[in-house]
GROMACS .gro file of C-alpha atoms in nm:
model
  428
    1MET     CA    1   3.406  -0.792   5.354
    2GLY     CA    2   3.239  -1.078   5.532
    3THR     CA    3   2.902  -0.963   5.583
    4THR     CA    4   2.640  -0.950   5.331
    5SER     CA    5   2.669  -0.769   5.064
    6VAL     CA    6   2.365  -0.574   4.813
    7ARG     CA    7   2.432  -0.778   4.541
    8GLN     CA    8   2.127  -0.752   4.326
    9ARG     CA    9   1.910  -0.454   4.275
   10PHE     CA   10   1.658  -0.318   4.493
   11LEU     CA   11   1.364  -0.193   4.306
   12GLY     CA   12   1.189  -0.449   4.070
   13ALA     CA   13   1.402  -0.776   4.193
   14ALA     CA   14   1.064  -0.974   4.297
   15THR     CA   15   0.695  -0.916   4.295
   16ALA     CA   16   0.527  -0.716   4.516
   17ILE     CA   17   0.411  -0.890   4.810
   18ALA     CA   18   0.102  -0.718   5.028
   19VAL     CA   19   0.231  -0.635   5.355
   20VAL     CA   20  -0.060  -0.706   5.612
   21GLY     CA   21  -0.058  -0.458   5.926
   22THR     CA   22  -0.284  -0.741   6.104
   23SER     CA   23  -0.223  -0.850   6.479
   24MET     CA   24  -0.034  -1.213   6.424
   25GLY     CA   25  -0.247  -1.449   6.382
   26LEU     CA   26  -0.011  -1.716   6.584
   27ALA     CA   27  -0.255  -2.014   6.759
   28GLY     CA   28  -0.229  -1.905   7.153
   29CYS     CA   29  -0.257  -1.540   7.084
   30GLY     CA   30  -0.647  -1.459   7.127
   31GLY     CA   31  -0.915  -1.202   7.071
   32SER     CA   32  -0.920  -0.895   7.275
   33ASN     CA   33  -1.177  -0.933   7.555
   34GLY     CA   34  -1.306  -0.722   7.862
   35ALA     CA   35  -1.051  -0.920   8.126
   36ALA     CA   36  -0.698  -0.791   7.937
   37LYS     CA   37  -0.537  -0.509   8.060
   38ASP     CA   38  -0.355  -0.236   7.893
   39VAL     CA   39  -0.022  -0.294   7.741
   40THR     CA   40   0.214   0.019   7.748
   41LEU     CA   41   0.518  -0.030   7.447
   42LYS     CA   42   0.814   0.167   7.518
   43LEU     CA   43   0.952   0.251   7.165
   44VAL     CA   44   1.293   0.397   7.137
   45ALA     CA   45   1.405   0.569   6.818
   46ALA     CA   46   1.702   0.743   6.599
   47ASP     CA   47   1.630   1.087   6.480
   48TYR     CA   48   1.643   1.085   6.091
   49GLY     CA   49   1.606   1.484   6.094
   50ASN     CA   50   1.861   1.824   6.173
   51SER     CA   51   1.558   2.060   6.327
   52PRO     CA   52   1.282   2.027   6.539
   53ALA     CA   53   1.092   2.100   6.224
   54ASN     CA   54   1.146   1.752   6.043
   55SER     CA   55   1.230   1.541   6.374
   56SER     CA   56   1.144   1.192   6.369
   57LYS     CA   57   0.932   1.241   6.652
   58LYS     CA   58   0.683   1.387   6.497
   59TYR     CA   59   0.671   1.052   6.256
   60TRP     CA   60   0.649   0.779   6.533
   61SER     CA   61   0.451   1.009   6.723
   62ALA     CA   62   0.198   0.981   6.443
   63LEU     CA   63   0.229   0.618   6.346
   64ALA     CA   64   0.140   0.607   6.711
   65ASP     CA   65  -0.141   0.761   6.712
   66GLN     CA   66  -0.287   0.609   6.432
   67PHE     CA   67  -0.182   0.187   6.546
   68GLU     CA   68  -0.346   0.344   6.867
   69ALA     CA   69  -0.686   0.409   6.769
   70LYS     CA   70  -0.704   0.078   6.548
   71ASN     CA   71  -0.543  -0.128   6.876
   72PRO     CA   72  -0.714  -0.038   7.192
   73GLY     CA   73  -0.552  -0.142   7.515
   74ILE     CA   74  -0.213  -0.083   7.335
   75LYS     CA   75  -0.030   0.250   7.371
   76VAL     CA   76   0.294   0.344   7.287
   77ASP     CA   77   0.549   0.547   7.492
   78VAL     CA   78   0.759   0.725   7.151
   79ASP     CA   79   1.120   0.876   7.304
   80VAL     CA   80   1.377   0.993   7.027
   81ARG     CA   81   1.688   1.064   7.059
   82SER     CA   82   2.026   1.160   6.899
   83TRP     CA   83   2.203   0.935   6.698
   84VAL     CA   84   2.509   1.057   6.871
   85THR     CA   85   2.352   0.890   7.143
   86VAL     CA   86   2.085   0.631   7.069
   87ASP     CA   87   2.312   0.343   7.037
   88SER     CA   88   2.464   0.383   7.377
   89ASP     CA   89   2.118   0.516   7.567
   90VAL     CA   90   2.009   0.151   7.492
   91ALA     CA   91   2.255  -0.032   7.598
   92ALA     CA   92   2.266   0.135   7.938
   93MET     CA   93   1.895   0.117   7.983
   94VAL     CA   94   1.981  -0.266   7.872
   95LYS     CA   95   2.220  -0.248   8.128
   96LYS     CA   96   2.043  -0.168   8.429
   97HIS     CA   97   1.683  -0.387   8.305
   98GLN     CA   98   1.513  -0.120   8.178
   99ALA     CA   99   1.491  -0.242   7.807
  100PRO     CA  100   1.246  -0.040   7.570
  101ASP     CA  101   1.023  -0.268   7.396
  102ILE     CA  102   1.088  -0.161   7.059
  103ALA     CA  103   1.434  -0.003   6.981
  104GLN     CA  104   1.494   0.178   6.634
  105ILE     CA  105   1.909   0.177   6.635
  106GLY     CA  106   2.238   0.126   6.444
  107SER     CA  107   2.293  -0.220   6.585
  108TYR     CA  108   2.121  -0.576   6.696
  109ALA     CA  109   2.353  -0.891   6.710
  110GLY     CA  110   2.499  -0.807   7.051
  111TYR     CA  111   2.158  -0.815   7.236
  112ALA     CA  112   2.089  -1.128   7.014
  113LYS     CA  113   2.388  -1.290   7.132
  114GLN     CA  114   2.312  -1.219   7.496
  115GLY     CA  115   1.963  -1.363   7.442
  116ASP     CA  116   1.779  -1.001   7.489
  117LEU     CA  117   1.548  -1.039   7.177
  118TYR     CA  118   1.278  -1.225   6.986
  119SER     CA  119   1.327  -1.327   6.681
  120ALA     CA  120   1.137  -1.196   6.381
  121ASP     CA  121   0.899  -1.493   6.331
  122GLU     CA  122   0.825  -1.518   6.728
  123LEU     CA  123   0.668  -1.096   6.592
  124LEU     CA  124   0.591  -1.057   6.286
  125ASP     CA  125   0.339  -1.195   5.997
  126ILE     CA  126   0.499  -1.374   5.756
  127PRO     CA  127   0.387  -1.176   5.513
  128THR     CA  128   0.544  -0.866   5.669
  129GLN     CA  129   0.844  -1.094   5.752
  130SER     CA  130   0.908  -1.232   5.422
  131ASN     CA  131   0.870  -0.893   5.245
  132PHE     CA  132   1.230  -0.799   5.356
  133LEU     CA  133   1.463  -0.767   5.095
  134THR     CA  134   1.667  -1.102   5.074
  135GLN     CA  135   2.012  -0.932   5.163
  136LEU     CA  136   1.919  -0.737   5.456
  137SER     CA  137   1.702  -0.997   5.550
  138GLU     CA  138   2.046  -1.219   5.605
  139ALA     CA  139   2.240  -0.884   5.751
  140GLY     CA  140   1.979  -0.958   5.997
  141GLN     CA  141   2.036  -1.262   6.137
  142VAL     CA  142   2.279  -1.404   6.422
  143ASP     CA  143   2.327  -1.813   6.383
  144GLN     CA  144   2.096  -1.789   6.062
  145VAL     CA  145   1.795  -1.677   6.273
  146GLN     CA  146   1.667  -1.331   6.188
  147TYR     CA  147   1.665  -1.074   6.503
  148GLY     CA  148   1.730  -0.767   6.320
  149MET     CA  149   1.444  -0.661   6.107
  150PRO     CA  150   1.557  -0.383   5.865
  151PHE     CA  151   1.459  -0.039   5.874
  152VAL     CA  152   1.567   0.201   5.610
  153ALA     CA  153   1.855   0.150   5.359
  154SER     CA  154   2.091   0.386   5.171
  155THR     CA  155   2.384   0.415   5.020
  156ARG     CA  156   2.673   0.666   4.982
  157LEU     CA  157   2.782   0.913   4.715
  158LEU     CA  158   3.037   1.184   4.646
  159PHE     CA  159   2.841   1.566   4.698
  160TYR     CA  160   2.956   1.920   4.499
  161ASN     CA  161   2.836   2.260   4.508
  162LYS     CA  162   2.797   2.271   4.163
  163LYS     CA  163   2.816   2.654   4.218
  164LEU     CA  164   3.129   2.666   4.407
  165PHE     CA  165   3.276   2.436   4.141
  166ASP     CA  166   3.167   2.637   3.878
  167GLN     CA  167   3.383   2.949   4.032
  168ALA     CA  168   3.625   2.740   4.089
  169HIS     CA  169   3.683   2.601   3.736
  170VAL     CA  170   3.701   2.236   3.860
  171GLU     CA  171   3.482   1.919   3.804
  172ALA     CA  172   3.428   1.637   3.947
  173PRO     CA  173   3.662   1.472   4.107
  174LYS     CA  174   3.683   1.098   4.025
  175THR     CA  175   4.036   1.004   4.206
  176TRP     CA  176   4.160   1.087   4.526
  177SER     CA  177   4.384   1.294   4.362
  178ASP     CA  178   4.159   1.510   4.177
  179ILE     CA  179   4.034   1.587   4.541
  180LYS     CA  180   4.300   1.684   4.645
  181THR     CA  181   4.325   1.918   4.328
  182ASP     CA  182   3.974   2.031   4.363
  183ALA     CA  183   3.967   2.089   4.748
  184GLU     CA  184   4.293   2.344   4.693
  185ALA     CA  185   4.156   2.499   4.405
  186LEU     CA  186   3.793   2.607   4.632
  187LYS     CA  187   4.037   2.690   4.910
  188GLN     CA  188   4.178   2.965   4.670
  189GLN     CA  189   3.828   3.085   4.604
  190GLY     CA  190   3.777   3.130   4.981
  191VAL     CA  191   3.534   2.795   5.037
  192THR     CA  192   3.535   2.802   5.405
  193THR     CA  193   3.527   2.398   5.391
  194PRO     CA  194   3.641   2.261   5.051
  195PHE     CA  195   3.606   1.874   5.168
  196ALA     CA  196   3.393   1.810   5.520
  197LEU     CA  197   3.562   1.540   5.684
  198PRO     CA  198   3.359   1.424   5.970
  199LEU     CA  199   3.494   1.176   6.186
  200GLY     CA  200   3.373   1.300   6.481
  201PRO     CA  201   3.123   1.049   6.733
  202GLU     CA  202   2.849   1.130   6.540
  203GLU     CA  203   2.910   0.836   6.206
  204ALA     CA  204   3.243   0.847   6.258
  205GLN     CA  205   3.260   0.472   6.182
  206ALA     CA  206   3.015   0.558   5.811
  207GLU     CA  207   3.315   0.793   5.708
  208SER     CA  208   3.585   0.568   5.776
  209MET     CA  209   3.470   0.264   5.646
  210MET     CA  210   3.403   0.507   5.289
  211TRP     CA  211   3.740   0.593   5.290
  212MET     CA  212   3.839   0.246   5.337
  213LEU     CA  213   3.677   0.057   5.098
  214SER     CA  214   3.776   0.340   4.859
  215GLY     CA  215   4.137   0.258   4.985
  216GLY     CA  216   4.171  -0.106   4.899
  217GLY     CA  217   4.049  -0.182   5.277
  218GLY     CA  218   3.798  -0.242   5.494
  219TYR     CA  219   3.693  -0.363   5.848
  220THR     CA  220   3.709  -0.700   5.792
  221ARG     CA  221   3.912  -0.960   5.606
  222ASP     CA  222   3.749  -1.108   5.301
  223THR     CA  223   3.892  -1.436   5.391
  224ASP     CA  224   3.732  -1.529   5.711
  225GLY     CA  225   3.601  -1.218   5.792
  226SER     CA  226   3.804  -1.139   6.108
  227TYR     CA  227   3.885  -0.759   6.196
  228ASN     CA  228   4.150  -0.592   6.020
  229ILE     CA  229   4.094  -0.231   6.111
  230ASP     CA  230   4.487  -0.159   6.107
  231GLY     CA  231   4.533  -0.333   5.777
  232ALA     CA  232   4.780  -0.185   5.560
  233GLU     CA  233   4.559  -0.031   5.323
  234ASN     CA  234   4.355   0.165   5.625
  235ILE     CA  235   4.684   0.257   5.764
  236ASP     CA  236   4.826   0.423   5.407
  237THR     CA  237   4.437   0.581   5.354
  238PHE     CA  238   4.432   0.773   5.693
  239LYS     CA  239   4.781   0.867   5.604
  240TRP     CA  240   4.677   0.965   5.276
  241LEU     CA  241   4.391   1.196   5.471
  242GLN     CA  242   4.621   1.341   5.746
  243GLN     CA  243   4.884   1.413   5.511
  244ASN     CA  244   4.650   1.599   5.211
  245LEU     CA  245   4.338   1.710   5.301
  246VAL     CA  246   4.387   1.778   5.685
  247GLY     CA  247   4.736   1.867   5.737
  248PRO     CA  248   4.724   2.123   5.446
  249GLY     CA  249   4.419   2.299   5.576
  250LEU     CA  250   4.125   2.160   5.299
  251THR     CA  251   3.872   2.024   5.623
  252GLY     CA  252   3.769   2.311   5.721
  253PRO     CA  253   3.786   2.511   6.040
  254VAL     CA  254   3.687   2.226   6.256
  255ALA     CA  255   3.880   1.930   6.306
  256PRO     CA  256   3.766   1.603   6.173
  257ASP     CA  257   3.739   1.434   6.533
  258LYS     CA  258   3.518   1.736   6.620
  259LEU     CA  259   3.321   1.764   6.353
  260ASN     CA  260   3.008   1.538   6.348
  261ARG     CA  261   2.783   1.437   6.038
  262THR     CA  262   2.492   1.673   6.151
  263PRO     CA  263   2.675   2.018   6.110
  264ALA     CA  264   2.853   1.901   5.871
  265PHE     CA  265   2.558   1.888   5.673
  266LYS     CA  266   2.414   2.215   5.764
  267ALA     CA  267   2.728   2.385   5.647
  268PHE     CA  268   2.677   2.195   5.294
  269THR     CA  269   2.340   2.357   5.297
  270SER     CA  270   2.430   2.691   5.384
  271GLY     CA  271   2.703   2.686   5.045
  272LYS     CA  272   3.004   2.685   5.286
  273VAL     CA  273   3.104   2.306   5.206
  274GLY     CA  274   3.253   2.179   4.867
  275MET     CA  275   3.236   1.841   4.906
  276LEU     CA  276   3.137   1.540   5.118
  277ASN     CA  277   3.085   1.183   5.137
  278GLY     CA  278   2.675   1.192   5.131
  279HIS     CA  279   2.322   0.976   5.189
  280PRO     CA  280   1.992   1.044   4.979
  281THR     CA  281   1.817   1.283   5.304
  282LEU     CA  282   2.148   1.551   5.281
  283LEU     CA  283   2.010   1.566   4.911
  284HIS     CA  284   1.699   1.657   4.961
  285GLU     CA  285   1.783   1.944   5.239
  286ALA     CA  286   2.070   2.066   5.000
  287GLU     CA  287   1.774   2.102   4.759
  288LYS     CA  288   1.555   2.297   4.949
  289ALA     CA  289   1.836   2.538   5.071
  290GLY     CA  290   1.881   2.608   4.679
  291ILE     CA  291   2.220   2.424   4.652
  292LYS     CA  292   2.258   2.282   4.333
  293VAL     CA  293   2.465   1.915   4.404
  294GLY     CA  294   2.622   1.730   4.131
  295MET     CA  295   2.676   1.366   4.268
  296VAL     CA  296   2.962   1.131   4.143
  297PRO     CA  297   3.040   0.763   4.321
  298LEU     CA  298   3.303   0.759   4.575
  299PRO     CA  299   3.634   0.850   4.425
  300GLY     CA  300   3.907   0.579   4.493
  301MET     CA  301   4.286   0.617   4.471
  302THR     CA  302   4.377   0.573   4.022
  303GLY     CA  303   3.968   0.574   3.954
  304PRO     CA  304   3.593   0.519   4.111
  305SER     CA  305   3.608   0.314   4.406
  306LYS     CA  306   3.516  -0.036   4.332
  307ALA     CA  307   3.273  -0.076   4.643
  308SER     CA  308   3.049   0.159   4.834
  309MET     CA  309   2.885   0.172   5.177
  310GLY     CA  310   2.559   0.029   5.221
  311VAL     CA  311   2.410   0.071   5.551
  312ALA     CA  312   2.090  -0.043   5.709
  313ASP     CA  313   1.941   0.060   6.022
  314TRP     CA  314   1.763  -0.248   6.240
  315ILE     CA  315   1.437  -0.243   6.468
  316MET     CA  316   1.438  -0.537   6.733
  317GLY     CA  317   1.172  -0.586   7.035
  318PHE     CA  318   1.327  -0.690   7.332
  319LYS     CA  319   1.206  -0.979   7.569
  320GLN     CA  320   1.200  -0.795   7.902
  321ASN     CA  321   0.891  -0.712   7.920
  322GLY     CA  322   0.742  -1.024   7.767
  323HIS     CA  323   0.497  -0.804   7.500
  324ALA     CA  324   0.556  -1.024   7.185
  325LYS     CA  325   0.208  -0.982   7.078
  326GLU     CA  326   0.166  -0.604   7.103
  327ILE     CA  327   0.497  -0.588   7.005
  328GLY     CA  328   0.458  -0.777   6.678
  329LYS     CA  329   0.102  -0.563   6.590
  330PHE     CA  330   0.298  -0.270   6.587
  331LEU     CA  331   0.584  -0.399   6.366
  332ASP     CA  332   0.305  -0.564   6.119
  333PHE     CA  333   0.154  -0.181   6.122
  334ALA     CA  334   0.447   0.004   6.102
  335TYR     CA  335   0.584  -0.245   5.797
  336SER     CA  336   0.243  -0.171   5.573
  337ASP     CA  337   0.371   0.038   5.253
  338LYS     CA  338   0.195   0.358   5.311
  339ASN     CA  339   0.383   0.388   5.653
  340VAL     CA  340   0.754   0.275   5.514
  341MET     CA  341   0.686   0.518   5.205
  342LYS     CA  342   0.580   0.822   5.469
  343PHE     CA  343   0.927   0.817   5.592
  344VAL     CA  344   1.179   0.739   5.376
  345GLY     CA  345   0.989   0.977   5.147
  346GLN     CA  346   1.057   1.256   5.404
  347TYR     CA  347   1.390   1.133   5.465
  348ASP     CA  348   1.490   1.061   5.092
  349LEU     CA  349   1.588   0.689   5.191
  350LEU     CA  350   1.598   0.322   5.030
  351PRO     CA  351   1.280   0.121   5.145
  352VAL     CA  352   1.400  -0.220   5.289
  353THR     CA  353   1.093  -0.419   5.154
  354TYR     CA  354   1.019  -0.522   4.832
  355SER     CA  355   0.668  -0.411   4.762
  356ALA     CA  356   0.743  -0.026   4.913
  357ASN     CA  357   1.042  -0.035   4.652
  358ASP     CA  358   0.857  -0.128   4.343
  359VAL     CA  359   0.563   0.157   4.523
  360MET     CA  360   0.891   0.410   4.456
  361SER     CA  361   1.000   0.280   4.155
  362ALA     CA  362   0.656   0.330   3.996
  363ASP     CA  363   0.673   0.726   4.156
  364PRO     CA  364   0.870   0.956   3.905
  365LYS     CA  365   0.908   1.211   4.183
  366TYR     CA  366   1.176   0.980   4.339
  367LYS     CA  367   1.382   0.964   4.039
  368ASP     CA  368   1.679   1.171   4.228
  369LEU     CA  369   1.722   0.851   4.371
  370LYS     CA  370   1.813   0.641   4.116
  371GLN     CA  371   2.183   0.706   4.132
  372PHE     CA  372   2.175   0.566   4.491
  373GLU     CA  373   1.998   0.234   4.401
  374SER     CA  374   2.258   0.230   4.134
  375ALA     CA  375   2.561   0.179   4.385
  376LEU     CA  376   2.369  -0.049   4.621
  377PRO     CA  377   2.450  -0.387   4.366
  378SER     CA  378   2.865  -0.342   4.476
  379SER     CA  379   2.756  -0.174   4.790
  380GLN     CA  380   2.881  -0.367   5.191
  381LEU     CA  381   2.754  -0.341   5.494
  382PRO     CA  382   2.911  -0.273   5.834
  383PRO     CA  383   3.006  -0.616   6.001
  384VAL     CA  384   2.643  -0.556   6.196
  385ASP     CA  385   2.620  -0.935   6.187
  386LYS     CA  386   2.944  -0.966   6.412
  387THR     CA  387   2.782  -0.916   6.785
  388SER     CA  388   3.068  -0.736   6.864
  389TRP     CA  389   3.022  -0.504   6.644
  390SER     CA  390   2.826  -0.245   6.869
  391ALA     CA  391   3.121  -0.255   7.114
  392VAL     CA  392   3.389  -0.182   6.773
  393SER     CA  393   3.173   0.076   6.654
  394GLU     CA  394   3.146   0.287   6.940
  395SER     CA  395   3.492   0.252   7.009
  396ILE     CA  396   3.575   0.390   6.600
  397LYS     CA  397   3.337   0.719   6.653
  398LYS     CA  398   3.547   0.771   6.994
  399ASP     CA  399   3.902   0.712   6.821
  400ILE     CA  400   3.933   0.714   6.516
  401GLY     CA  401   3.961   1.062   6.438
  402LYS     CA  402   4.230   1.068   6.593
  403ALA     CA  403   4.420   0.945   6.347
  404VAL     CA  404   4.425   1.196   6.117
  405GLU     CA  405   4.501   1.473   6.328
  406PRO     CA  406   4.872   1.618   6.223
  407GLY     CA  407   5.127   1.450   6.373
  408ALA     CA  408   4.958   1.197   6.514
  409SER     CA  409   5.079   0.800   6.397
  410PRO     CA  410   4.747   0.643   6.178
  411ALA     CA  411   4.926   0.297   6.217
  412SER     CA  412   4.929   0.363   6.648
  413VAL     CA  413   4.555   0.486   6.646
  414LEU     CA  414   4.379   0.212   6.402
  415GLY     CA  415   4.607  -0.039   6.588
  416GLY     CA  416   4.453   0.061   6.919
  417ILE     CA  417   4.102   0.019   6.766
  418ALA     CA  418   4.208  -0.274   6.634
  419ARG     CA  419   4.327  -0.452   6.992
  420LYS     CA  420   3.984  -0.376   7.091
  421ALA     CA  421   3.803  -0.498   6.850
  422THR     CA  422   4.010  -0.831   6.883
  423ALA     CA  423   3.910  -0.815   7.265
  424ALA     CA  424   3.575  -0.756   7.190
  425GLU     CA  425   3.576  -1.060   6.888
  426SER     CA  426   3.720  -1.282   7.197
  427ALA     CA  427   3.467  -1.211   7.418
  428ASP     CA  428   3.187  -1.299   7.264
   0.00000   0.00000   0.00000
């Protein structure tokens, strides 16, 4: 795939490293004094919740309050936005020379290439930076310098509603053919959406990558890491989806290119969806809603997919306002085990530090995440280290759902995206 793969188990991979939530301790940082001016950090973050009740704004606001109480003179202005728009919102801010001090979003490499970001070692204490899982730390590098700091990680499994499957007398799928057969049986039982296929703009790039990997393809070539979006395997994958799921009406009443992840997940937790690809947060929400969930590795053409998709979201510090010391203090605080576990525990995600993973491993309340952990060693990350990935990802979000529309040409749609990707890569 040309990207950093997660090839070893996250938990117990190294001795726990204590994360020190203190200031940077660099020569020249200086101590506090009465003449120092107050600094307000602008933080833009993505919302991992699916309702006001579990919005990430609550986490970040509480974290900011705690940090401010321990660091007089530094305020944190929290701005939490939907995943549908947060990446493009931050891009627009940067273009207008109104960059936030800290952004927690999906892509960092383009900003690093433009010289907009502080490197991780300009911000973090050594114990904080060295505590990142090695694979994710490397995935955050451009030209062997880390700019993207991993925030949370996850991988994907196929979720199914056990009750609906029992009623339809079908078993968990292992192949694409099984998915089709199960979906047909579910439809005969009156299930509204036998298989939810969210290729709308919220997270089409992730849903697409899962299917590409299970079809033997991917976004990039193994040989040189160049884009391969319209490769033969990918075209065949989208043809299969079009002809076997979308065309026969097995993907529900909302067209895939109009279906976003959040409403798809809500439909699953409402008992209206038989199957869909999901991440750990969905498991938590489904169990709260009383849905009995089964989970299996992503099915492939002839058996379980050889590779699952791994995901890491990123934090980055922008140079524009010159607040390196204050950004570093906040991030060292945010990456303490207590604060990391508070976030990942709320959304059933995987931590990105060795010490927090050791905490999770030792706590039996996280046993449901073991299956996701097992999928991580063979998982592959999107090409987040490419400086063109942000623009390419936006193009995928916008257009790739059209590839499965009845009557559309998957080759033409993927070819159009591929040409834009090649142009974006050449421009860098």
